[in-house]
Amino acid sequence: MNKEISLTVNGEAHTVSVEPRLLLVHLIRENLNLTGTHIGCDTSSCGACTILMDGKSVKSCTILAVQANGHSLETIEGVSAEGQLNPLQNGFKQNHGLHCGFCTPGMIMRATELLASNPNPTEEEIRWGISGNLCRCTGYNNIVKAILHASATMQGLEPASTEPQFV
Amino acid sequence: MPVQQCRAWNRLPPNPSLFNINNYQITIMIQCKTSKEISGMGHSMKRKEDGRFLQGKGNYIDDLKLPGMLYMDIVRSPYAYAKIKNIDIEAALKVPGVAAVVTGKDLEKYGLHWMPTLMSDTQMVLPTDTVMYQAQEVAAVIATSRYAARDGREAVRVEYEVMKPVIDAHKALDPDAPVLRTDKPGKKDNHIWHWEAGDKEKTDKVFAEADVVVKEHMHIPRIHVSSIETCGCVADYHKVDNHLTMHMTTQAPHAIRTVIALVAGHVGLTEEKVRVISPDIGGGFGGKVPVYPGYVIAIAVSFLVGKPVKWIEDRSENLQADSFARDYHITAEMAGTKDGKILATRFKVLADHGYTDASANPSKYPVGMFSICTGSYDYQTTYMEADAVYTNKPPGGVAYRCSFRVTEAVHAIERITDRFAFEIKKDPAELRMQNFIKKEDFPWHSPTGWIYDSGDYHAGLQKAMDVVDYYGLRKLQVQKRKEGKLMGIGISTFTEVVGAGPSKDFDILGIKMFDSAEIRVHPTGKAIARFGTKSQGQGHETTYAQIIAEVLGIPAENIQVEEGDTDTAPYGLGTYASRSTPTAGAAAAVAARKLVDKARKIAAYLLEVSEEDLDWEPGKFTVKGAPEKVKTIQEIVFAAYTNHPQGMQAGFEATHYYDPPNLTFPSGAYICVVEIDKETGAIDIKRFVAIDDCGHIINPMIVQGQVHGGLTQGLAPAMYEELLYDEAGNILNGTLMDYLVPTAIESPSWETGHVVTPSPHHPIGAKGVGESPTVGAPPAIANAIVDALSPYGITHMEIPITPFKIWKALHDRGVV
């Protein structure tokens, strides 16, 4: 028995009829064709599906679509205009905070809430803050740098050099 | 030619007070021949591919939707070894949306129920009577939606007659062990192959006469690549024109096309009727090299129903059924003198391949490059032998970010080297310095037949020691031990062997391991370049563009790189084993040089001088003695289409298939510093310094990113990752909740640096870097931990070294 739900995604209102068991991540990817939100596991471990729900980062594989009824969602497609990068996206680009790009949207959505709640985090706070998101490629060093870069930019400060530092 | 200094890098070590580190700094200079505008080699150009990934516009396999597409889900065996008594599909066929259920018997009608592995073994696509490992594919359910396919899967009823499996590789050759591969006529045991290298007689003699002999048994456990994207495909067969487009997460699209034609040519899918497209890949690490049954089933179903079929693995399926690496049981021995000279080594390997030998290795090297196990040291006596066995586990043997079993070899040599140093009470750094191959001895002929191309091992280790203040740390260690604290310093000085490979020795299924580049420059001076490799995050779109920019002087920004479509790209063997820069990168440089040769002819024609009167620097020709007479590469390319000399072919393009004359031999010197909490066994990595030599560096930013990632995938098996099976063959940690992929918390802040000895045979002196850190890091970490525990007589710990193992080792010795 399908259920009709209404929700806002990236500022756009949608009314959709869904199976009650449909996962939110499948609604986003399959029904709304927003494929920037990825699926990397089936145990809520990897965080590739992280989106914002009413400003809070959530793993959209762990929420049913019907639970999003009446809520406002933001996905990676909504964080900047096409062809433009917001400070976090730019931080990732400038600091080589991504390799294959698969975990990247989830990382950015998680970091969005992290910086909203803590605009000037320490390295340790960032590491704990993204510890629900797995990245297999980068080793995290440059993801941390990317988030620090965005934090500085968003506070109007000069970010640290983006040149690679070697011993 | 103007040579510009791109930049100087320097860095103070983090937390200088923690280990009383001297606040000195080292500066590396990289000389760039090209301007930032051109961004050839040495520039940390920001990546060209990042835009789409950052905006959620990547094109990964599960993002693809085709009209009329069906979804496939797979019924998997709960047992490691069982006869299939019956498969009841009636209930599944009644599930709304389910279109078909396919079993091995269905595929058998078309001769598609078996396939060859990359090592010329055989593997079931779907079983007709027996399952050989837990999570093996048993049947496939095809439906109109993902959810309906899963519902159908749950409704399939399979009756099994469970048999006693062979799980322990050590018992696989017991006389009473059941023979697993009864499908192989005449097979009387579970032995797959025997392989050896070196000189047994000479080695045994040196060991018999040596002052000092040390020995350790080591298990390099089964681990899983766990790229964040799992495997999947969309098989799209069109009956009307008998054509298959296979969209697929593959690191080797061309080789896969050939394999598909080999498997399905007899039903009409010959190679010209198959197109393989590998879209953006969410990490590979070797796991996306082989052909897994799911791919073949999807092709078969699409072929039978004439509609596109999508198959995407769940993470748990991925963790339980494919993409496994390692599982080598190694006995390592070293013989030497009391004053520290290494005289000989001896290695015995038992390789657990699971149900079939589906390793991704070059054909002539079933044990991969394991014979690099003599390491970075100057001695000529060694013997290694390896035997592989079948067990009731999923097929293993993919790389996990490693060039064909180098990781196993490096762990063995670097651990046994430390064991030798411990035995004779010599500092492990000094022992290494004493035994290193000297830089003037390159090219160096190893006792197992490798010809190391270049290196400066003394400089690498010296640099790492300087950066950490090695002797200061040793003093600190003495002090900490007096306070009852556990501190360890571990070294790994490894040599890798990558870039397979020279065609005289290296092939996969008979196809030589060359790779290719095709460069087409358009009339306005912008280019497209296509390659036989396939990036999975390594940044090929940027790196290859920079190589071409370096040679041709066309800005890297104006060079579009494409890979992964067998209809458009030249044939190549793909991206794995750190081979892209050594092979396809070399092909790009050679193809670009061919274009410079053509450009010279056109410039001479345009400037009305002879070719010898021209000077070239990337981007332009000038007339000798008349520097105002210039033709830029853009002007020359335009002329190639609008005003080319009579008799010359129009256009401006070149292709090269590069067959490397030798492999490349990157090396590294890694130092890891740990503190261990005695009461809990908790390990704290205080510092990890990695000095790599990957030859000439194309993009320092990307190289450093590769090293960071590789180190983290070295940390993982050293301390966290191991797939565990019980006696019945049940996987005990087959989800990401139990299989511990390191997060940002577990991963230390890596410190990286370089020494540079260019490969003398590579066109741009590069060696490849993506995997060195995965290879080199585990023994550095293990050596540090064993060093910390050594006052209690502990000489070895099996990886992954967990707090519990440490606590138990200390507890067993009455320390805690």
CSV table of N, CA and C in Angstrom, one decimal, chain B residues 612-723:
chain,number,residue,atom,x,y,z
B,612,GLU,N,67.0,21.3,-38.8
B,612,GLU,CA,68.2,21.4,-37.9
B,612,GLU,C,68.4,22.8,-37.4
B,613,ASP,N,67.8,23.8,-38.1
B,613,ASP,CA,68.0,25.2,-37.7
B,613,ASP,C,66.9,25.6,-36.6
B,614,LEU,N,66.2,24.6,-36.1
B,614,LEU,CA,65.1,25.0,-35.2
B,614,LEU,C,65.5,24.5,-33.7
B,615,ASP,N,65.2,25.4,-32.8
B,615,ASP,CA,65.3,25.0,-31.4
B,615,ASP,C,63.8,24.8,-30.8
B,616,TRP,N,63.7,23.7,-30.0
B,616,TRP,CA,62.4,23.4,-29.5
B,616,TRP,C,62.4,23.6,-28.0
B,617,GLU,N,61.4,24.3,-27.5
B,617,GLU,CA,61.1,24.2,-26.0
B,617,GLU,C,59.6,23.9,-26.0
B,618,PRO,N,59.1,23.2,-25.0
B,618,PRO,CA,57.7,22.9,-25.0
B,618,PRO,C,56.8,24.1,-25.3
B,619,GLY,N,56.1,24.0,-26.4
B,619,GLY,CA,55.2,25.0,-26.8
B,619,GLY,C,55.6,25.8,-28.0
B,620,LYS,N,56.9,25.8,-28.4
B,620,LYS,CA,57.3,26.6,-29.6
B,620,LYS,C,58.6,26.2,-30.2
B,621,PHE,N,58.7,26.4,-31.5
B,621,PHE,CA,60.0,26.3,-32.2
B,621,PHE,C,60.5,27.7,-32.5
B,622,THR,N,61.8,27.9,-32.3
B,622,THR,CA,62.4,29.2,-32.7
B,622,THR,C,63.6,28.9,-33.6
B,623,VAL,N,63.9,29.8,-34.5
B,623,VAL,CA,65.0,29.7,-35.4
B,623,VAL,C,66.3,30.0,-34.7
B,624,LYS,N,67.3,29.1,-34.8
B,624,LYS,CA,68.5,29.3,-34.1
B,624,LYS,C,69.1,30.7,-34.6
B,625,GLY,N,69.5,31.5,-33.6
B,625,GLY,CA,70.1,32.8,-33.9
B,625,GLY,C,69.1,33.8,-34.3
B,626,ALA,N,67.9,33.5,-34.4
B,626,ALA,CA,66.8,34.5,-34.8
B,626,ALA,C,65.6,34.3,-33.9
B,627,PRO,N,65.8,34.5,-32.6
B,627,PRO,CA,64.7,34.2,-31.7
B,627,PRO,C,63.4,34.9,-32.0
B,628,GLU,N,63.4,35.9,-32.8
B,628,GLU,CA,62.1,36.5,-33.1
B,628,GLU,C,61.3,35.7,-34.1
B,629,LYS,N,61.9,34.7,-34.7
B,629,LYS,CA,61.2,33.9,-35.7
B,629,LYS,C,60.7,32.7,-34.9
B,630,VAL,N,59.4,32.7,-34.6
B,630,VAL,CA,58.8,31.7,-33.7
B,630,VAL,C,57.6,31.1,-34.3
B,631,LYS,N,57.3,29.8,-34.1
B,631,LYS,CA,56.0,29.2,-34.4
B,631,LYS,C,55.6,28.5,-33.1
B,632,THR,N,54.4,28.9,-32.6
B,632,THR,CA,53.9,28.2,-31.4
B,632,THR,C,53.3,26.9,-31.8
B,633,ILE,N,53.2,26.0,-30.8
B,633,ILE,CA,52.6,24.7,-31.1
B,633,ILE,C,51.1,24.9,-31.7
B,634,GLN,N,50.5,25.9,-31.2
B,634,GLN,CA,49.1,26.1,-31.6
B,634,GLN,C,49.1,26.5,-33.1
B,635,GLU,N,50.0,27.4,-33.5
B,635,GLU,CA,50.1,27.8,-34.9
B,635,GLU,C,50.5,26.6,-35.8
B,636,ILE,N,51.4,25.8,-35.3
B,636,ILE,CA,51.8,24.6,-36.0
B,636,ILE,C,50.7,23.6,-36.2
B,637,VAL,N,49.9,23.4,-35.1
B,637,VAL,CA,48.8,22.4,-35.2
B,637,VAL,C,47.7,23.0,-36.2
B,638,PHE,N,47.5,24.3,-36.2
B,638,PHE,CA,46.5,24.9,-37.1
B,638,PHE,C,47.0,24.7,-38.5
B,639,ALA,N,48.3,24.8,-38.8
B,639,ALA,CA,48.8,24.6,-40.1
B,639,ALA,C,48.7,23.2,-40.5
B,640,ALA,N,48.7,22.2,-39.6
B,640,ALA,CA,48.6,20.8,-39.9
B,640,ALA,C,47.2,20.5,-40.5
B,641,TYR,N,46.3,21.4,-40.3
B,641,TYR,CA,44.9,21.2,-40.9
B,641,TYR,C,44.7,22.2,-42.0
B,642,THR,N,45.4,23.3,-42.1
B,642,THR,CA,45.1,24.3,-43.0
B,642,THR,C,46.2,24.6,-44.1
B,643,ASN,N,47.4,24.3,-43.7
B,643,ASN,CA,48.5,24.7,-44.6
B,643,ASN,C,49.7,23.7,-44.4
B,644,HIS,N,49.4,22.4,-44.5
B,644,HIS,CA,50.5,21.5,-44.2
B,644,HIS,C,51.3,21.3,-45.5
B,645,PRO,N,52.6,20.9,-45.3
B,645,PRO,CA,53.5,20.7,-46.5
B,645,PRO,C,52.9,19.6,-47.4
B,646,GLN,N,53.0,19.8,-48.7
B,646,GLN,CA,52.6,18.8,-49.6
B,646,GLN,C,53.4,17.5,-49.4
B,647,GLY,N,52.6,16.4,-49.5
B,647,GLY,CA,53.3,15.2,-49.3
B,647,GLY,C,53.2,14.7,-47.8
B,648,MET,N,52.9,15.6,-46.9
B,648,MET,CA,52.7,15.2,-45.5
B,648,MET,C,51.2,14.9,-45.2
B,649,GLN,N,51.0,13.9,-44.4
B,649,GLN,CA,49.6,13.6,-44.0
B,649,GLN,C,49.1,14.8,-43.2
B,650,ALA,N,47.8,15.2,-43.5
B,650,ALA,CA,47.2,16.2,-42.7
B,650,ALA,C,46.8,15.7,-41.3
B,651,GLY,N,46.4,16.6,-40.5
B,651,GLY,CA,46.0,16.3,-39.2
B,651,GLY,C,47.2,16.3,-38.2
B,652,PHE,N,46.9,16.1,-36.9
B,652,PHE,CA,47.9,16.2,-35.9
B,652,PHE,C,47.5,15.2,-34.8
B,653,GLU,N,47.9,13.9,-35.0
B,653,GLU,CA,47.5,12.9,-34.0
B,653,GLU,C,48.6,11.8,-34.0
B,654,ALA,N,48.7,11.2,-32.9
B,654,ALA,CA,49.7,10.1,-32.7
B,654,ALA,C,49.2,9.1,-31.7
B,655,THR,N,49.5,7.8,-31.9
B,655,THR,CA,49.2,6.7,-31.0
B,655,THR,C,50.5,6.0,-30.7
B,656,HIS,N,50.6,5.6,-29.5
B,656,HIS,CA,51.7,4.7,-29.1
B,656,HIS,C,51.3,3.6,-28.2
B,657,TYR,N,51.8,2.4,-28.5
B,657,TYR,CA,51.6,1.2,-27.6
B,657,TYR,C,52.9,1.0,-27.0
B,658,TYR,N,53.0,1.3,-25.7
B,658,TYR,CA,54.3,1.3,-25.0
B,658,TYR,C,54.5,-0.1,-24.3
B,659,ASP,N,55.6,-0.7,-24.7
B,659,ASP,CA,56.0,-2.0,-24.2
B,659,ASP,C,57.3,-1.7,-23.3
B,660,PRO,N,57.1,-1.6,-22.0
B,660,PRO,CA,58.3,-1.2,-21.2
B,660,PRO,C,59.5,-2.2,-21.3
B,661,PRO,N,60.7,-1.6,-21.4
B,661,PRO,CA,61.8,-2.5,-21.4
B,661,PRO,C,62.1,-3.2,-20.1
B,662,ASN,N,61.6,-2.7,-19.0
B,662,ASN,CA,61.9,-3.3,-17.7
B,662,ASN,C,60.7,-2.8,-16.8
B,663,LEU,N,60.6,-3.4,-15.7
B,663,LEU,CA,59.7,-2.9,-14.7
B,663,LEU,C,60.3,-1.7,-14.0
B,664,THR,N,59.5,-1.0,-13.2
B,664,THR,CA,60.1,0.1,-12.4
B,664,THR,C,60.2,-0.4,-10.9
B,665,PHE,N,61.1,0.2,-10.2
B,665,PHE,CA,61.3,-0.3,-8.8
B,665,PHE,C,61.3,0.9,-7.8
B,666,PRO,N,60.1,1.3,-7.5
B,666,PRO,CA,60.0,2.4,-6.5
B,666,PRO,C,60.5,1.8,-5.1
B,667,SER,N,60.9,2.7,-4.3
B,667,SER,CA,61.3,2.2,-3.0
B,667,SER,C,60.9,3.2,-1.9
B,668,GLY,N,61.1,2.9,-0.7
B,668,GLY,CA,60.7,3.8,0.4
B,668,GLY,C,61.4,3.5,1.7
B,669,ALA,N,61.5,4.5,2.5
B,669,ALA,CA,62.0,4.3,3.9
B,669,ALA,C,61.0,4.9,4.8
B,670,TYR,N,60.4,4.0,5.6
B,670,TYR,CA,59.3,4.5,6.5
B,670,TYR,C,59.7,4.2,8.0
B,671,ILE,N,59.4,5.2,8.8
B,671,ILE,CA,59.6,5.1,10.2
B,671,ILE,C,58.4,5.4,11.0
B,672,CYS,N,58.0,4.4,11.8
B,672,CYS,CA,56.8,4.5,12.6
B,672,CYS,C,57.2,4.6,14.1
B,673,VAL,N,56.6,5.5,14.8
B,673,VAL,CA,56.8,5.6,16.3
B,673,VAL,C,55.5,5.3,17.0
B,674,VAL,N,55.5,4.4,17.9
B,674,VAL,CA,54.3,4.0,18.7
B,674,VAL,C,54.5,4.1,20.2
B,675,GLU,N,53.5,4.4,20.8
B,675,GLU,CA,53.4,4.2,22.3
B,675,GLU,C,52.3,3.2,22.6
B,676,ILE,N,52.5,2.3,23.5
B,676,ILE,CA,51.5,1.3,23.8
B,676,ILE,C,51.1,1.4,25.2
B,677,ASP,N,49.8,1.4,25.5
B,677,ASP,CA,49.3,1.4,26.9
B,677,ASP,C,49.4,-0.1,27.4
B,678,LYS,N,50.2,-0.3,28.4
B,678,LYS,CA,50.5,-1.6,28.9
B,678,LYS,C,49.2,-2.3,29.4
B,679,GLU,N,48.4,-1.5,30.0
B,679,GLU,CA,47.2,-2.2,30.7
B,679,GLU,C,46.2,-2.6,29.7
B,680,THR,N,46.0,-1.9,28.6
B,680,THR,CA,44.9,-2.2,27.6
B,680,THR,C,45.5,-2.7,26.3
B,681,GLY,N,46.7,-2.5,26.0
B,681,GLY,CA,47.3,-2.9,24.7
B,681,GLY,C,47.0,-1.9,23.6
B,682,ALA,N,46.4,-0.8,24.0
B,682,ALA,CA,46.0,0.2,23.0
B,682,ALA,C,47.3,0.8,22.4
B,683,ILE,N,47.2,1.0,21.0
B,683,ILE,CA,48.4,1.4,20.3
B,683,ILE,C,48.2,2.8,19.8
B,684,ASP,N,49.1,3.7,20.1
B,684,ASP,CA,49.0,5.1,19.7
B,684,ASP,C,50.2,5.4,18.7
B,685,ILE,N,49.9,5.6,17.4
B,685,ILE,CA,50.9,5.9,16.5
B,685,ILE,C,51.3,7.4,16.7
B,686,LYS,N,52.4,7.7,17.2
B,686,LYS,CA,52.9,9.0,17.5
B,686,LYS,C,53.3,9.8,16.3
B,687,ARG,N,54.1,9.0,15.5
B,687,ARG,CA,54.5,9.6,14.2
B,687,ARG,C,54.6,8.5,13.2
B,688,PHE,N,54.4,8.9,11.9
B,688,PHE,CA,54.7,8.0,10.8
B,688,PHE,C,55.3,8.9,9.7
B,689,VAL,N,56.6,8.7,9.4
B,689,VAL,CA,57.3,9.4,8.3
B,689,VAL,C,57.5,8.5,7.2
B,690,ALA,N,57.1,8.9,6.0
B,690,ALA,CA,57.2,8.0,4.8
B,690,ALA,C,58.1,8.8,3.8
B,691,ILE,N,59.3,8.3,3.5
B,691,ILE,CA,60.1,8.9,2.4
B,691,ILE,C,60.0,7.9,1.2
B,692,ASP,N,59.4,8.4,0.2
B,692,ASP,CA,59.2,7.5,-1.0
B,692,ASP,C,60.2,8.0,-2.1
B,693,ASP,N,60.5,7.0,-2.9
B,693,ASP,CA,61.2,7.3,-4.2
B,693,ASP,C,60.4,6.7,-5.3
B,694,CYS,N,59.7,7.6,-6.0
B,694,CYS,CA,58.8,7.1,-7.1
B,694,CYS,C,59.4,7.7,-8.4
B,695,GLY,N,60.7,8.1,-8.4
B,695,GLY,CA,61.3,8.7,-9.5
B,695,GLY,C,60.7,10.1,-9.7
B,696,HIS,N,60.7,10.5,-11.0
B,696,HIS,CA,60.2,11.9,-11.2
B,696,HIS,C,58.8,12.0,-10.9
B,697,ILE,N,58.4,13.1,-10.3
B,697,ILE,CA,57.0,13.4,-9.8
B,697,ILE,C,56.3,14.2,-10.8
B,698,ILE,N,55.1,13.7,-11.2
B,698,ILE,CA,54.4,14.5,-12.2
B,698,ILE,C,53.5,15.6,-11.6
B,699,ASN,N,52.7,15.2,-10.6
B,699,ASN,CA,51.9,16.2,-9.8
B,699,ASN,C,52.1,15.9,-8.3
B,700,PRO,N,52.9,16.8,-7.7
B,700,PRO,CA,53.3,16.5,-6.3
B,700,PRO,C,52.0,16.4,-5.4
B,701,MET,N,51.0,17.2,-5.7
B,701,MET,CA,49.8,17.1,-4.8
B,701,MET,C,49.1,15.8,-4.9
B,702,ILE,N,49.0,15.3,-6.2
B,702,ILE,CA,48.4,14.0,-6.4
B,702,ILE,C,49.3,12.8,-5.8
B,703,VAL,N,50.6,13.0,-6.0
B,703,VAL,CA,51.5,11.9,-5.5
B,703,VAL,C,51.3,11.9,-4.0
B,704,GLN,N,51.3,13.0,-3.3
B,704,GLN,CA,51.1,13.0,-1.9
B,704,GLN,C,49.8,12.4,-1.4
B,705,GLY,N,48.8,12.7,-2.2
B,705,GLY,CA,47.4,12.1,-1.9
B,705,GLY,C,47.5,10.6,-2.0
B,706,GLN,N,48.1,10.1,-3.0
B,706,GLN,CA,48.3,8.7,-3.2
B,706,GLN,C,49.0,8.1,-2.0
B,707,VAL,N,50.1,8.8,-1.6
B,707,VAL,CA,50.8,8.2,-0.5
B,707,VAL,C,50.0,8.2,0.8
B,708,HIS,N,49.3,9.3,1.1
B,708,HIS,CA,48.4,9.3,2.3
B,708,HIS,C,47.4,8.1,2.2
B,709,GLY,N,46.8,8.0,1.1
B,709,GLY,CA,45.8,6.9,1.0
B,709,GLY,C,46.4,5.5,1.1
B,710,GLY,N,47.5,5.3,0.5
B,710,GLY,CA,48.2,4.1,0.5
B,710,GLY,C,48.7,3.7,1.9
B,711,LEU,N,49.1,4.7,2.7
B,711,LEU,CA,49.6,4.5,4.0
B,711,LEU,C,48.4,4.0,4.9
B,712,THR,N,47.2,4.6,4.6
B,712,THR,CA,46.1,4.2,5.4
B,712,THR,C,45.6,2.8,5.1
B,713,GLN,N,45.8,2.4,3.8
B,713,GLN,CA,45.5,1.0,3.5
B,713,GLN,C,46.7,0.1,3.9
B,714,GLY,N,47.8,0.7,4.4
B,714,GLY,CA,48.8,-0.2,5.0
B,714,GLY,C,48.5,-0.3,6.5
B,715,LEU,N,48.1,0.8,7.1
B,715,LEU,CA,47.6,0.8,8.5
B,715,LEU,C,46.5,-0.3,8.7
B,716,ALA,N,45.6,-0.3,7.8
B,716,ALA,CA,44.4,-1.2,7.9
B,716,ALA,C,44.8,-2.6,8.2
B,717,PRO,N,45.5,-3.3,7.3
B,717,PRO,CA,45.9,-4.7,7.6
B,717,PRO,C,46.8,-4.8,8.8
B,718,ALA,N,47.6,-3.8,9.1
B,718,ALA,CA,48.6,-3.9,10.2
B,718,ALA,C,47.9,-3.9,11.5
B,719,MET,N,46.8,-3.2,11.6
B,719,MET,CA,46.1,-3.1,12.9
B,719,MET,C,44.6,-3.4,13.0
B,720,TYR,N,43.9,-3.5,11.9
B,720,TYR,CA,42.5,-3.6,11.9
B,720,TYR,C,41.8,-4.7,11.1
B,721,GLU,N,42.3,-4.9,9.9
B,721,GLU,CA,41.5,-5.7,9.0
B,721,GLU,C,42.0,-7.1,8.9
B,722,GLU,N,41.0,-8.0,9.0
B,722,GLU,CA,41.2,-9.4,8.7
B,722,GLU,C,39.9,-10.1,8.6
B,723,LEU,N,39.7,-10.9,7.5
B,723,LEU,CA,38.4,-11.6,7.4
B,723,LEU,C,38.5,-12.9,8.1
